[in-house]
Coordinates of C-alpha atoms and ligand atoms in Angstrom, one line a residue:
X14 CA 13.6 -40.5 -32.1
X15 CA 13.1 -38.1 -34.5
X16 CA 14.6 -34.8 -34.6
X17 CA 13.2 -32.5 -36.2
X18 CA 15.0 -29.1 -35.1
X19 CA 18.9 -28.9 -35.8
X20 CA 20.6 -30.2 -32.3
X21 CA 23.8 -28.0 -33.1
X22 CA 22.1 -24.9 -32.6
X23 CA 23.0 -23.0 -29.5
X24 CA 20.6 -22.8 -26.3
X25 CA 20.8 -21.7 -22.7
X26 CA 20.6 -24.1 -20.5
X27 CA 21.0 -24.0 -16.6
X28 CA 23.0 -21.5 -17.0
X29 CA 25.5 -22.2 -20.0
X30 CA 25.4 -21.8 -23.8
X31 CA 25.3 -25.5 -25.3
X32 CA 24.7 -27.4 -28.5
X33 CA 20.7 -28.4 -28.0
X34 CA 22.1 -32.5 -28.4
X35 CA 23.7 -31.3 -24.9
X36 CA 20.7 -29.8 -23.5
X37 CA 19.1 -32.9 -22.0
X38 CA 16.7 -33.4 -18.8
X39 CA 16.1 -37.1 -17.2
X40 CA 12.7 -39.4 -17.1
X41 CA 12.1 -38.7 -13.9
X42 CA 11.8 -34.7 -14.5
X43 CA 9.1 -33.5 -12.1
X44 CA 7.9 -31.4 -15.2
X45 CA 7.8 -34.0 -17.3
X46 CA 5.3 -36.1 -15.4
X47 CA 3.3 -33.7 -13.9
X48 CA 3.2 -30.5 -16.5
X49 CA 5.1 -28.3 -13.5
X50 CA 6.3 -26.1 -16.3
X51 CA 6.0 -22.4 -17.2
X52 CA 6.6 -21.1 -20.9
X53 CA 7.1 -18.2 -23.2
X54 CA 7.2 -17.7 -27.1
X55 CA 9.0 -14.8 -28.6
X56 CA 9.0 -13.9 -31.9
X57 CA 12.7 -12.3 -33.7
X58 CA 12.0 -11.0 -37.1
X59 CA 15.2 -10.3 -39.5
X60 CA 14.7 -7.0 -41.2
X61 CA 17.1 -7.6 -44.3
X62 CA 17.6 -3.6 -45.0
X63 CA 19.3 -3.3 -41.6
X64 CA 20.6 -6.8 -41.5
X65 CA 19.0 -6.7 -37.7
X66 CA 16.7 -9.2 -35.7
X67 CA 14.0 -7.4 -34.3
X68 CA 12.6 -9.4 -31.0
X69 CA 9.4 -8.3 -30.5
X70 CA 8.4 -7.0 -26.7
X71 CA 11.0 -9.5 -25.1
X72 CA 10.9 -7.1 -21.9
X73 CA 7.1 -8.2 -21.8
X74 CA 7.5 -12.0 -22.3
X75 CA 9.7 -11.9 -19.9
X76 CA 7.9 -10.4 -16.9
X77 CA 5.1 -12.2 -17.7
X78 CA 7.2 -15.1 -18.0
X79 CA 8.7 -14.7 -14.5
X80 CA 5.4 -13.7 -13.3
X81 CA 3.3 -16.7 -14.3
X82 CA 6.6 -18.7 -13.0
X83 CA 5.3 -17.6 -9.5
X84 CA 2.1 -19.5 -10.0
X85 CA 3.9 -22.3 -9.4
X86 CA 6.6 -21.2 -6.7
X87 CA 9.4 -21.6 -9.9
X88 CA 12.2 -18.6 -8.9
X89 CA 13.5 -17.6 -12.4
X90 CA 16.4 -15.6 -10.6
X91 CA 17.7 -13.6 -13.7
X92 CA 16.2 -10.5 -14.3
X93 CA 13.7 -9.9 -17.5
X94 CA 16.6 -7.2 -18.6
X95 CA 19.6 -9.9 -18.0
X96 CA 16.9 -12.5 -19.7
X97 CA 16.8 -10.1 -23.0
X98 CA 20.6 -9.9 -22.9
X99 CA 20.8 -13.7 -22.7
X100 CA 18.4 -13.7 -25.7
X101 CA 20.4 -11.6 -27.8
X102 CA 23.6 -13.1 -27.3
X103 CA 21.7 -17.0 -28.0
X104 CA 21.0 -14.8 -31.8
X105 CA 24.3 -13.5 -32.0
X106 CA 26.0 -16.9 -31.5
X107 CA 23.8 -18.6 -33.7
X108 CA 24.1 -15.8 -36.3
X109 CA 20.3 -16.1 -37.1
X110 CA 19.7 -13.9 -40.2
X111 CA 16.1 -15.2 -40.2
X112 CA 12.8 -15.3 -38.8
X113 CA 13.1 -16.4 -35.5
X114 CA 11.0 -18.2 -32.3
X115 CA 12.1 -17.9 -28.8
X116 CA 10.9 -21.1 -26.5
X117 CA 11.8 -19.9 -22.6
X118 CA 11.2 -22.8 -20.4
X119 CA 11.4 -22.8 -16.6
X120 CA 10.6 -25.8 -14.4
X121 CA 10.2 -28.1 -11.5
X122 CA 13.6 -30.3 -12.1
X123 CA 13.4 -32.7 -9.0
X124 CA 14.1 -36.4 -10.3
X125 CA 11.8 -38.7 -8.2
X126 CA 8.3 -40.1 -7.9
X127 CA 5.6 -37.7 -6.4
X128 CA 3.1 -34.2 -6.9
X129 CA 4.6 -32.2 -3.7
X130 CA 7.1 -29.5 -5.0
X131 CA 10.6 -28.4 -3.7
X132 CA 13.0 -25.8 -4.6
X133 CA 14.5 -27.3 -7.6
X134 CA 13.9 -25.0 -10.3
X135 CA 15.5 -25.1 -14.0
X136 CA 15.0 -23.0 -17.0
X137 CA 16.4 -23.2 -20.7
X138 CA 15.6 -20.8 -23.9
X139 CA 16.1 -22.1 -26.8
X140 CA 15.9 -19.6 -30.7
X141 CA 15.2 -21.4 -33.5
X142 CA 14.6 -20.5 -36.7
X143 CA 10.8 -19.8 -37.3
X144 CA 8.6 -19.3 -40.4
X145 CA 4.5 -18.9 -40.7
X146 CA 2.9 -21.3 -38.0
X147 CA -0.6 -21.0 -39.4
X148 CA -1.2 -21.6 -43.5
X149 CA -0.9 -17.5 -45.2
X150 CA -4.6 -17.4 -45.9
X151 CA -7.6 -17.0 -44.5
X152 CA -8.1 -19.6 -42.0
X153 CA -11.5 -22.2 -41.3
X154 CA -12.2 -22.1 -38.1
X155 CA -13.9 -24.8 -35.7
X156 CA -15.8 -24.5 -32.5
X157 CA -14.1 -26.9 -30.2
X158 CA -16.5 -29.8 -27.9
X159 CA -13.4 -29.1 -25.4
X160 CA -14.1 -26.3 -23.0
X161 CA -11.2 -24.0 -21.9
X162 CA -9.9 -24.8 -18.3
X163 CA -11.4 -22.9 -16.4
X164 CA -9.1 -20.3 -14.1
X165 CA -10.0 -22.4 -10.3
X166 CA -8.9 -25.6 -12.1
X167 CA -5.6 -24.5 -13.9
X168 CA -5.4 -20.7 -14.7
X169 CA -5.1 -20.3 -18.5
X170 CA -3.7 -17.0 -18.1
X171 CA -0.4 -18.9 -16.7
X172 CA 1.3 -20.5 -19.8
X173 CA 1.6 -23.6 -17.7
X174 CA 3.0 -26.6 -19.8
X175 CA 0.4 -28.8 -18.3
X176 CA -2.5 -26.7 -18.8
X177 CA -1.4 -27.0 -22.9
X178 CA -3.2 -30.5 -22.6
X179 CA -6.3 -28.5 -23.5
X180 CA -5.0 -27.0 -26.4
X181 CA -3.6 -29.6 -27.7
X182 CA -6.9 -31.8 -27.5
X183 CA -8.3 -29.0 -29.1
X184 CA -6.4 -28.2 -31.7
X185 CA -5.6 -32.0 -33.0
X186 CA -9.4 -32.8 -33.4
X187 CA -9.6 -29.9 -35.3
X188 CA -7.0 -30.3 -37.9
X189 CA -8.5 -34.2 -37.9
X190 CA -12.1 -32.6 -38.7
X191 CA -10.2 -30.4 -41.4
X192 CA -10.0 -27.1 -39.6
X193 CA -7.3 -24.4 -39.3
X194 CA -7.8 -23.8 -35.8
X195 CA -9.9 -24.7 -32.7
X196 CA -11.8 -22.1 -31.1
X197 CA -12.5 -22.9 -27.3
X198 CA -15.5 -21.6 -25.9
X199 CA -14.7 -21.4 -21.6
X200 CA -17.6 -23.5 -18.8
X201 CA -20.1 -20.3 -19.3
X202 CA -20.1 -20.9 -23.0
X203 CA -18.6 -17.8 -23.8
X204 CA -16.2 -18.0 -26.8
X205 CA -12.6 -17.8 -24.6
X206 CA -9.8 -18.1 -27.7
X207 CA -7.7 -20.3 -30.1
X208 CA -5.4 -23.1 -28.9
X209 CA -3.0 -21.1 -29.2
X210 CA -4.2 -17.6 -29.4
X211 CA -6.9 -14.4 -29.0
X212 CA -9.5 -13.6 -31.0
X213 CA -10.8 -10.5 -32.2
X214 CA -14.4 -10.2 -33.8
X215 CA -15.8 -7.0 -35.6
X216 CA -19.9 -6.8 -35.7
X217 CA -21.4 -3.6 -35.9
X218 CA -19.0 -1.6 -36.6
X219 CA -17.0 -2.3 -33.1
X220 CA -13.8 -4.2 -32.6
X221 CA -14.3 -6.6 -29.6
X222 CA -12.4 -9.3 -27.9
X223 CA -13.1 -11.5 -25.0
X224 CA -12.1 -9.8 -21.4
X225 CA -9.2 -11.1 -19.3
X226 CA -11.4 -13.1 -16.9
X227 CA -12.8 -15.1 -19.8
X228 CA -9.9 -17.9 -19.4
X229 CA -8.0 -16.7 -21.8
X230 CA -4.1 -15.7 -21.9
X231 CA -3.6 -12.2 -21.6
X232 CA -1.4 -12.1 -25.0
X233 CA 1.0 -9.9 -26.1
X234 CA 0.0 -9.2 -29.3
X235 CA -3.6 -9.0 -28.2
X236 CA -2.3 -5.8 -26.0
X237 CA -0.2 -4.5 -29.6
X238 CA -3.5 -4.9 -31.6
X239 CA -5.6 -3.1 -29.0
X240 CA -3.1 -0.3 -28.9
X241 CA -2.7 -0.1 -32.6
X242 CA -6.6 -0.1 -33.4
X243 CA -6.1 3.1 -31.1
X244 CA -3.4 5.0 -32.4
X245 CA -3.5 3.9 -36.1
X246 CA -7.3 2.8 -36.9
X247 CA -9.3 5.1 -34.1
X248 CA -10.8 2.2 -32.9
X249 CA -11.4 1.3 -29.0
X250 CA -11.5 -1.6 -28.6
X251 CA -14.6 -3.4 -26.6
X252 CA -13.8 -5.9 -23.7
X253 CA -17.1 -8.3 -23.7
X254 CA -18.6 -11.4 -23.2
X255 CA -18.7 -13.2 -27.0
X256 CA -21.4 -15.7 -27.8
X257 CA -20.6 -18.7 -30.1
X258 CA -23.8 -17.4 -32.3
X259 CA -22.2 -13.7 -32.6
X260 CA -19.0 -15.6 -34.0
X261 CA -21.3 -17.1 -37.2
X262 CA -22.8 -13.0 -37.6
X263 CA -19.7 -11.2 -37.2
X264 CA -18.2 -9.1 -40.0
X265 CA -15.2 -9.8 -39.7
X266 CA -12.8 -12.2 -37.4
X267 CA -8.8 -12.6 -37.0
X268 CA -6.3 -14.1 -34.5
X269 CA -3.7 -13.0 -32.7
X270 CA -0.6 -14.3 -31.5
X271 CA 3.2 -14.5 -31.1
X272 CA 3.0 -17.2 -33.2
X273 CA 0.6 -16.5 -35.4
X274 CA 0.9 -13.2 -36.0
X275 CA -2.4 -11.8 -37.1
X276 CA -4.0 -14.1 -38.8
X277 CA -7.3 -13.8 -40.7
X278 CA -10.6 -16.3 -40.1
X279 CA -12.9 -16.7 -42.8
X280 CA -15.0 -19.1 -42.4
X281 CA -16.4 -20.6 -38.6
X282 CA -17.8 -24.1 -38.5
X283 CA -18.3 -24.1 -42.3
X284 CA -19.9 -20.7 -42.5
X285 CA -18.4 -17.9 -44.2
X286 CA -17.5 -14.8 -42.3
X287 CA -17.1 -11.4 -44.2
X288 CA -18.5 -12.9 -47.4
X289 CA -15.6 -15.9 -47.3
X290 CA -12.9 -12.9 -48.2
X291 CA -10.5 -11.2 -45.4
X292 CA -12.2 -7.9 -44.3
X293 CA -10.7 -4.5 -44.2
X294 CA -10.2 -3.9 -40.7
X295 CA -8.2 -7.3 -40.2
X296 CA -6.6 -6.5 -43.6
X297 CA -5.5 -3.4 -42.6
X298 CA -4.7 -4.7 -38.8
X299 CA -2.5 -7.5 -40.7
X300 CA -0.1 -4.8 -42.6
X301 CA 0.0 -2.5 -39.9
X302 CA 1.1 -5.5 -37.3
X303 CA 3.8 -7.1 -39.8
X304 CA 5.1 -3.8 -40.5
X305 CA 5.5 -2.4 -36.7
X306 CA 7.2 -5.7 -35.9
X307 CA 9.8 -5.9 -39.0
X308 CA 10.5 -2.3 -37.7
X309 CA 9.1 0.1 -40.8
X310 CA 7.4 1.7 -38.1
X311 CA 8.9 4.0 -36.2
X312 CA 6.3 4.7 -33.5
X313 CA 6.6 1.0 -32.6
X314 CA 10.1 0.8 -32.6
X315 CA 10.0 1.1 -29.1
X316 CA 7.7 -2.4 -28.8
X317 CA 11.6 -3.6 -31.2
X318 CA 14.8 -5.2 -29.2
X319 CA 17.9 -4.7 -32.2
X320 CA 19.0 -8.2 -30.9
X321 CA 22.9 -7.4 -32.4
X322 CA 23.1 -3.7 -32.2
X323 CA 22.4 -4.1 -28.7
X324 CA 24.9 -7.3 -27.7
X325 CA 27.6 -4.8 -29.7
X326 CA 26.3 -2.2 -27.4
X327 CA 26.9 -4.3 -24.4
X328 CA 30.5 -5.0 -25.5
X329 CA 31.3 -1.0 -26.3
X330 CA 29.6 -0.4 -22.8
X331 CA 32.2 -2.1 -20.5
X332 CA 33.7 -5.5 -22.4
X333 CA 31.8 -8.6 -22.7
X334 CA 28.7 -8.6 -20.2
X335 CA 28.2 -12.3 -21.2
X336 CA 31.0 -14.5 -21.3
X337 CA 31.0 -16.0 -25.0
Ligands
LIG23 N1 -3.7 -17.8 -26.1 C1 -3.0 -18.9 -26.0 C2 -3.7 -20.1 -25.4 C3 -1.7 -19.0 -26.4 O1 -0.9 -20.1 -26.2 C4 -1.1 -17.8 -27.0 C5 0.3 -17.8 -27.4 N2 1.2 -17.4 -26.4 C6 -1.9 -16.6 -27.1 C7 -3.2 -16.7 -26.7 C8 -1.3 -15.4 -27.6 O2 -0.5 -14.7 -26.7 P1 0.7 -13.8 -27.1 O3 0.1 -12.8 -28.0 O4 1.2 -13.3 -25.9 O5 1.7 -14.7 -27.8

């Protein structure tokens, strides 16, 4: 087996900080055969001026996390506060002075043959360090002949490991057909989102995005974009229906993600959006993201976790509150 991540680094895992090589589940792992997992992906970004790791709206993550958990009857006991604390003290211990991805994991851990559930619950995070996901240009997008899965089948909205079949179908025949990215449209033929993120579309002069009951995930950043087109741009954004057509006329297109930041489309099934260059509004949406999550900004500091001012905080505040 090939590993490709460094199996000293420290994770949590059922309840204890240990090397990743430690960090093991068995073959029988209800979540393994049957997808009876629920995940997150936070983003830490070092800001080298302050020598700090910004994590970027764990708080959020982490009650959508536990919320999308109950989908599927999984109890993540810990609170999303005590989960944040947990987080900071997995950066402090691995003294990341990097880019960083958070991976929370939470799942069905029984070890024996069959769909029914039980209470046997498990959850691991695991930081690692975490550069661009998607190539630092503008991206060529392609119209997937998947089909998002549709919300009465398994709810896209609930970060459910098995649900990331889709995706993944998705995504591989597109980097095999030489695309940057699939773009799924959902059973009403409706563009939903990337494999692994939303999409935003300007056309006329309006920003719009597909609503929440388009089977899509309601993402994180997709909320931070809305509320910065807001407050920095004076743009409202426009909740609608998106035809696969409108996506070949638009002005201008970009991505969003935790992953992927925001990340500029130029080009959809091999025809040029904006003129083939990156347009202002995403241009300008790209800056003012990168720059509210390094922490430059100070109105978004408030979207910002200081992942080792606040562990040293902890300590001042009453001795260790996590045993190291
Ligand atoms: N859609 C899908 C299918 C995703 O996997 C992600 C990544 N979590 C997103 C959208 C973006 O969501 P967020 O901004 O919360 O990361």
């Amino acid at each position: 087996m090939k590993a490709e991540v460094d199996q000293n680094i420290i994770v949590y895992f059922r309840g204890e900080y240990l090397p990743l090589s430690q960090a093991r589940v068995g073959i029988l792992t209800h979540a393994l055969h049957y997808g009876t997992g629920v995940f997150e992906g936070i983003r830490g970004y070092w800001n080298d001026a302050e020598q700090e790791l910004f994590l970027v709206r764990p708080r959020e993550h982490y009650e959508r996390w536990k919320q999308n958990c109950g989908l599927l009857h999984i109890d993540v006991p810990e609170s999303a506060e005590h989960l944040c604390e947990i987080t900071a003290e997995l950066a402090l211990r691995n003294a990341f002075h990097t880019d960083i991805y958070i991976r929370p994991l939470a799942y069905k851990s029984a070890e024996r043959v069959g769909v029914r559930t039980d209470d046997y619950d498990a959850f691991a995070l695991v930081a690692l360090p975490f550069g661009a996901y998607l190539p630092d240009r503008g991206l060529h997008a392609g119209v997937s002949a998947w089909r998002r899965i549709n919300d009465n089948a398994i709810p896209a909205r609930g970060k459910i490991c098995g649900a990331y079949v889709n995706s993944v179908l998705a995504s591989d025949d597109a980097r095999r057909a030489g695309f940057d990215e699939a773009l799924l449209l959902n059973e009403s033929g409706h563009v939903a989102e990337g494999a692994t993120c939303n999409l935003f579309m300007v056309r006329k002069g309006q920003l719009i995005t597909p609503s929440v009951t388009e089977n899509i995930l309601e993402g994180i950043t997709r909320a931070s974009v809305m509320e910065l087109a807001w407050h920095q741009l004076g743009l409202s954004v426009v909740e609608r229906p998106i035809d696969r057509s409108e996506l070949y006329l638009s002005d201008e297109l970009f991505l969003t993600g935790t992953a992927v930041g925001v990340a500029p489309v130029v080009r959809v099934d091999h025809r040029p959006v904006s003129g083939g260059e990156v347009g202002a509004v995403t241009s300008e949406m790209q800056r003012l993201y990168v720059d509210a999550v390094r922490g430059y900004l100070p109105a978004y500091r408030k979207w910002l976790l200081p992942a080792f001012a606040s562990q040293q905080q902890a300590e001042e505040r009453g001795g260790q509150l996590l045993k190291r």
